[in-house]
PDB file of C-alpha atoms in Angstrom:
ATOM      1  CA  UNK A   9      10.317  -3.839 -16.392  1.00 93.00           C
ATOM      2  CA  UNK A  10       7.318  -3.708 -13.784  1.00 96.00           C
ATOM      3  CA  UNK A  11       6.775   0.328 -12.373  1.00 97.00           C
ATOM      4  CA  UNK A  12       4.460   1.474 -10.368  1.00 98.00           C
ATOM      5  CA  UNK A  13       3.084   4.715  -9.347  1.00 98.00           C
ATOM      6  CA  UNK A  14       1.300   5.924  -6.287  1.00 98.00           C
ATOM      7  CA  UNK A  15      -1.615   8.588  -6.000  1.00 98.00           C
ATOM      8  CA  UNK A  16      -4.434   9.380  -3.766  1.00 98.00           C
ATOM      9  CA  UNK A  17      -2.500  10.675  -0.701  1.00 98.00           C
ATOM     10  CA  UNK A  18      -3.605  14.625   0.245  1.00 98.00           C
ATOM     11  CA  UNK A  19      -4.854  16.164   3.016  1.00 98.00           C
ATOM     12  CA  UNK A  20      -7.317  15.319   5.429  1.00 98.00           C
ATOM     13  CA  UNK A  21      -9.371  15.642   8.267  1.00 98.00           C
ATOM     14  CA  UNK A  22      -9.516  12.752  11.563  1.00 98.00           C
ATOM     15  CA  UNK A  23     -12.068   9.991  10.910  1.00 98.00           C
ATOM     16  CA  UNK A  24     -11.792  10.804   7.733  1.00 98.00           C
ATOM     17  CA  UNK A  25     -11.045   8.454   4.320  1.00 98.00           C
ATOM     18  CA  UNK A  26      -8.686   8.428   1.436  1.00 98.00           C
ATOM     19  CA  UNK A  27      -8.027   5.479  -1.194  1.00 98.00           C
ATOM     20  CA  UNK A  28      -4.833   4.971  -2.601  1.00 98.00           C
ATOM     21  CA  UNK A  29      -3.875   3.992  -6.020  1.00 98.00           C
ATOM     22  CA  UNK A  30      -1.003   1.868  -6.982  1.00 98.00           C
ATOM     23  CA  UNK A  31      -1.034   1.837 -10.538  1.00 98.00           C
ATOM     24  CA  UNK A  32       1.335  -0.043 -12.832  1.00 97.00           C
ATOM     25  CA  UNK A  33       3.010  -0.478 -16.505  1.00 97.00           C
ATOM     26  CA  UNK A  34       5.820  -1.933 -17.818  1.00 96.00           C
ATOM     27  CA  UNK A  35       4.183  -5.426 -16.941  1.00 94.00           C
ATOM     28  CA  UNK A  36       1.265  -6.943 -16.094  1.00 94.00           C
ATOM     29  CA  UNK A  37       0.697  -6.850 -11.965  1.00 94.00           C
ATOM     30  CA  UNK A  38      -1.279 -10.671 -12.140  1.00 94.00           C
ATOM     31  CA  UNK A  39       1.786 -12.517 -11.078  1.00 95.00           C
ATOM     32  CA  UNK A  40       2.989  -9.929  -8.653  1.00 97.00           C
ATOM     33  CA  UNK A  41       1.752 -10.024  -4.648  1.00 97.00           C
ATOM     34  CA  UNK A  42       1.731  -5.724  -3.810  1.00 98.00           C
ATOM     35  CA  UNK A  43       2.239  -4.183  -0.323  1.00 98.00           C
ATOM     36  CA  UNK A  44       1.391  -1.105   1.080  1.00 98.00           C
ATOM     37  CA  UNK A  45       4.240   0.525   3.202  1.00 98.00           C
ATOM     38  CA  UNK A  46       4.781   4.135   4.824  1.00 98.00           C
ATOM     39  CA  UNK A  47       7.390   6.076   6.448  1.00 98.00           C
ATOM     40  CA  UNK A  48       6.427   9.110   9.001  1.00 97.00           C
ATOM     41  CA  UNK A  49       8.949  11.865   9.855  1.00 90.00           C
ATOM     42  CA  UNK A  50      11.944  10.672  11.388  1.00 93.00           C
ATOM     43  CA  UNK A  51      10.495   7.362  11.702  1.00 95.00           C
ATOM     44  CA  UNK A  52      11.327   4.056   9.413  1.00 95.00           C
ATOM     45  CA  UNK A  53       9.275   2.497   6.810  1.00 95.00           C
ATOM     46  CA  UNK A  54       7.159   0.267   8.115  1.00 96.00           C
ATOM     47  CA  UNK A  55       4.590  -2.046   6.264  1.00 97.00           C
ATOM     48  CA  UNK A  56       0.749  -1.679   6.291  1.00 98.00           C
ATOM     49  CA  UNK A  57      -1.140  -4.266   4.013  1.00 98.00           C
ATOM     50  CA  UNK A  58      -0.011  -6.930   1.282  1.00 98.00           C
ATOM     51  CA  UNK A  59      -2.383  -8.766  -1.006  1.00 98.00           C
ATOM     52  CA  UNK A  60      -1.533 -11.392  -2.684  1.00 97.00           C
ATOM     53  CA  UNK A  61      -1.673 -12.116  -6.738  1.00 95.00           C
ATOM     54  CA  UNK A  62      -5.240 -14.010  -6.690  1.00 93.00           C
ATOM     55  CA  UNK A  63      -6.392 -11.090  -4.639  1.00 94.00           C
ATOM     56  CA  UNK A  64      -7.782 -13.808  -2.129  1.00 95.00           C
ATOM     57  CA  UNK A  65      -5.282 -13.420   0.508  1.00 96.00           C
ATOM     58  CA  UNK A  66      -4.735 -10.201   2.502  1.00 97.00           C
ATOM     59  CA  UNK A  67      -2.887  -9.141   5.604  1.00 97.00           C
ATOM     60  CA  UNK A  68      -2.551  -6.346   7.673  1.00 98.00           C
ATOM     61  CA  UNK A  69      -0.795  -4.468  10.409  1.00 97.00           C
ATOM     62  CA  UNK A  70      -2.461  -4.395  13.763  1.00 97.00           C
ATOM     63  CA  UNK A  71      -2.601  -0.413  13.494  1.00 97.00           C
ATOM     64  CA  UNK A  72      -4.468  -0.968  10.679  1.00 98.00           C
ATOM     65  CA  UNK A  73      -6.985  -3.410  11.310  1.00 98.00           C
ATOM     66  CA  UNK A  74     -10.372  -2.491  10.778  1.00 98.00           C
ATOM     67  CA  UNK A  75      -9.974   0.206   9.249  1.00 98.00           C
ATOM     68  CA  UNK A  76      -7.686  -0.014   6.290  1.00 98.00           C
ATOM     69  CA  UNK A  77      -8.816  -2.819   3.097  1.00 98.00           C
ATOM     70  CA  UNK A  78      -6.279  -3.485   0.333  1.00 98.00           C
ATOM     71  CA  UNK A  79      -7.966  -4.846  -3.026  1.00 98.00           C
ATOM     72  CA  UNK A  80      -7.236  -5.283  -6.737  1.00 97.00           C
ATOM     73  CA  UNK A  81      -7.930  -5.333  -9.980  1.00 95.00           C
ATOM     74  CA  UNK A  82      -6.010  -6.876 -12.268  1.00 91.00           C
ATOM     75  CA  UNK A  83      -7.817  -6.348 -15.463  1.00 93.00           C
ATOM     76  CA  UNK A  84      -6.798  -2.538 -14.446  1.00 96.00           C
ATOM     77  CA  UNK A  85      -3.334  -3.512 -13.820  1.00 96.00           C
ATOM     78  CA  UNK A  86      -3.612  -1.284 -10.476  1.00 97.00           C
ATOM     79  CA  UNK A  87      -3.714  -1.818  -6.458  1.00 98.00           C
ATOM     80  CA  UNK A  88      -5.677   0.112  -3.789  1.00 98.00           C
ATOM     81  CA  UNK A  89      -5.549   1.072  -0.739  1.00 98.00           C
ATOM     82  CA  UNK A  90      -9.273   2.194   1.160  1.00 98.00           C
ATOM     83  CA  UNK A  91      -8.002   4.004   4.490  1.00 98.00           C
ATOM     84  CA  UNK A  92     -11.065   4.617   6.910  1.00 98.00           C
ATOM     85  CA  UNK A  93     -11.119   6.304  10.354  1.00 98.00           C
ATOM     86  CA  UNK A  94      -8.110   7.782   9.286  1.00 98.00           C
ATOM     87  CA  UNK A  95      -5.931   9.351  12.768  1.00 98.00           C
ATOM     88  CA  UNK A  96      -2.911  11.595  12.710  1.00 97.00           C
ATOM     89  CA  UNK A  97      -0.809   8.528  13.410  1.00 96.00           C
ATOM     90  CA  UNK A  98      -1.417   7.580   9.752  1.00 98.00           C
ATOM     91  CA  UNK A  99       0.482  10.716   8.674  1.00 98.00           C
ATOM     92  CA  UNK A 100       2.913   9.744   6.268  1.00 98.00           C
ATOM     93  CA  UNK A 101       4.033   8.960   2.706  1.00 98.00           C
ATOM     94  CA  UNK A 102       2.522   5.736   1.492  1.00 98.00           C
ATOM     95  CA  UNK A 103       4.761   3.470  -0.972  1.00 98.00           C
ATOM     96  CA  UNK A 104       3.435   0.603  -3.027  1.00 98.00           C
ATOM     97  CA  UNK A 105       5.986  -2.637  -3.364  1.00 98.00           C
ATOM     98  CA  UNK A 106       5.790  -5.884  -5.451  1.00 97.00           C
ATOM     99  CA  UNK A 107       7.310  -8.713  -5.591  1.00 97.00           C
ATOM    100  CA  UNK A 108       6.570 -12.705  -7.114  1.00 96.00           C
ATOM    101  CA  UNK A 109       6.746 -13.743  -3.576  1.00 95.00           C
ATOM    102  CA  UNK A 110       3.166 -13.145  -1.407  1.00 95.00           C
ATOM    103  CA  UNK A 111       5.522 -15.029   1.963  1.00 95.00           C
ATOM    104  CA  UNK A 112       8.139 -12.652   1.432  1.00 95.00           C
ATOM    105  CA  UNK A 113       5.517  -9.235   0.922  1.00 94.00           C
ATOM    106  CA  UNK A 114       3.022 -10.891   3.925  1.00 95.00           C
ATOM    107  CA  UNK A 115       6.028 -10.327   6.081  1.00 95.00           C
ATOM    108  CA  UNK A 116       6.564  -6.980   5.525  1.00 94.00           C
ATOM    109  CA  UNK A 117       9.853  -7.087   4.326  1.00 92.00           C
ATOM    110  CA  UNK A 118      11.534  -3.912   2.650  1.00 90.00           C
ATOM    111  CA  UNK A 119      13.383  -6.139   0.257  1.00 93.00           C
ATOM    112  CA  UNK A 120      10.982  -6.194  -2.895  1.00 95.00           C
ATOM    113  CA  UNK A 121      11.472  -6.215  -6.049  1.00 96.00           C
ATOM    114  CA  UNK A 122      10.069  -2.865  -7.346  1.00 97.00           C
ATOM    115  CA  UNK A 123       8.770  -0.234  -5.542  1.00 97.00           C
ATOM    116  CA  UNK A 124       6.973   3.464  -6.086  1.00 98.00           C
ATOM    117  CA  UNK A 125       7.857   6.795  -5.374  1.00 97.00           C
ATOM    118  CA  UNK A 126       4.624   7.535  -3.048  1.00 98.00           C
ATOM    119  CA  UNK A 127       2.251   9.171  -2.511  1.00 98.00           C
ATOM    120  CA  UNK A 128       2.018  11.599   0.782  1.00 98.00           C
ATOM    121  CA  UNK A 129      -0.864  11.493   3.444  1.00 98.00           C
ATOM    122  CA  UNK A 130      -1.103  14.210   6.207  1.00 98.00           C
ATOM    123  CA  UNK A 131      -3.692  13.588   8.715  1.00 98.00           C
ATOM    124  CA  UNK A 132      -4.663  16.962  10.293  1.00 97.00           C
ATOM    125  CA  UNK A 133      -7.581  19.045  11.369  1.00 94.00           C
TER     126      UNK A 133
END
């Protein structure tokens, strides 16, 4: 059964950058499209970028446009996530999602099929 396993998130500073891993095992991650969600303190999960098996199709929330870029490799089995610019508004613990469906993970839906445990990002000076 697919897992997967977030790392990368930490502390730091405005305008700064972090890149997220979403690594998994159990099975391979080709046939899988992978989003990027996060949740902030009292707030709900909300999603952030999806990229699709191929790699060749990505999307992203307005928030993050610009500044975010989602990417894969496959041979790696693993998923990132390059945050740029980062603000204090991006404060909060990153998950990693999969499903078989890119239409159902390009619309941000909570409902995939396997998910991580995150990986937490405070934003801070």
């Amino acid at each position: 059964q697919l897992q997967l396993v977030e790392s990368g998130g930490g502390l730091v500073q405005p305008g700064g950058s972090l890149r997220l891993s979403c690594a998994a095992s159990g099975d391979t991650l080709d046939y899988y499209a992978v989003g990027w969600f996060r949740q902030a303190p009292g707030r709900e999960r909300e999603g952030v970028s999806c990229i699709s098996s191929s790699g060749n199709t990505a999307n992203y929330a307005d928030s993050v446009k610009g500044r975010f870029t989602i990417s894969r490799d496959n041979a790696k089995n693993t998923v990132y996530l390059e945050m740029n610019s980062l603000k204090p508004e991006d404060t909060a613990t990153y998950y990693c999602g999969a499903d078989l469906s890119y239409p159902v993970v390009a619309a941000f839906s909570s409902d995939l099929e396997v998910w991580g445990q995150g990986t937490l990002v405070t934003v801070s000076s």
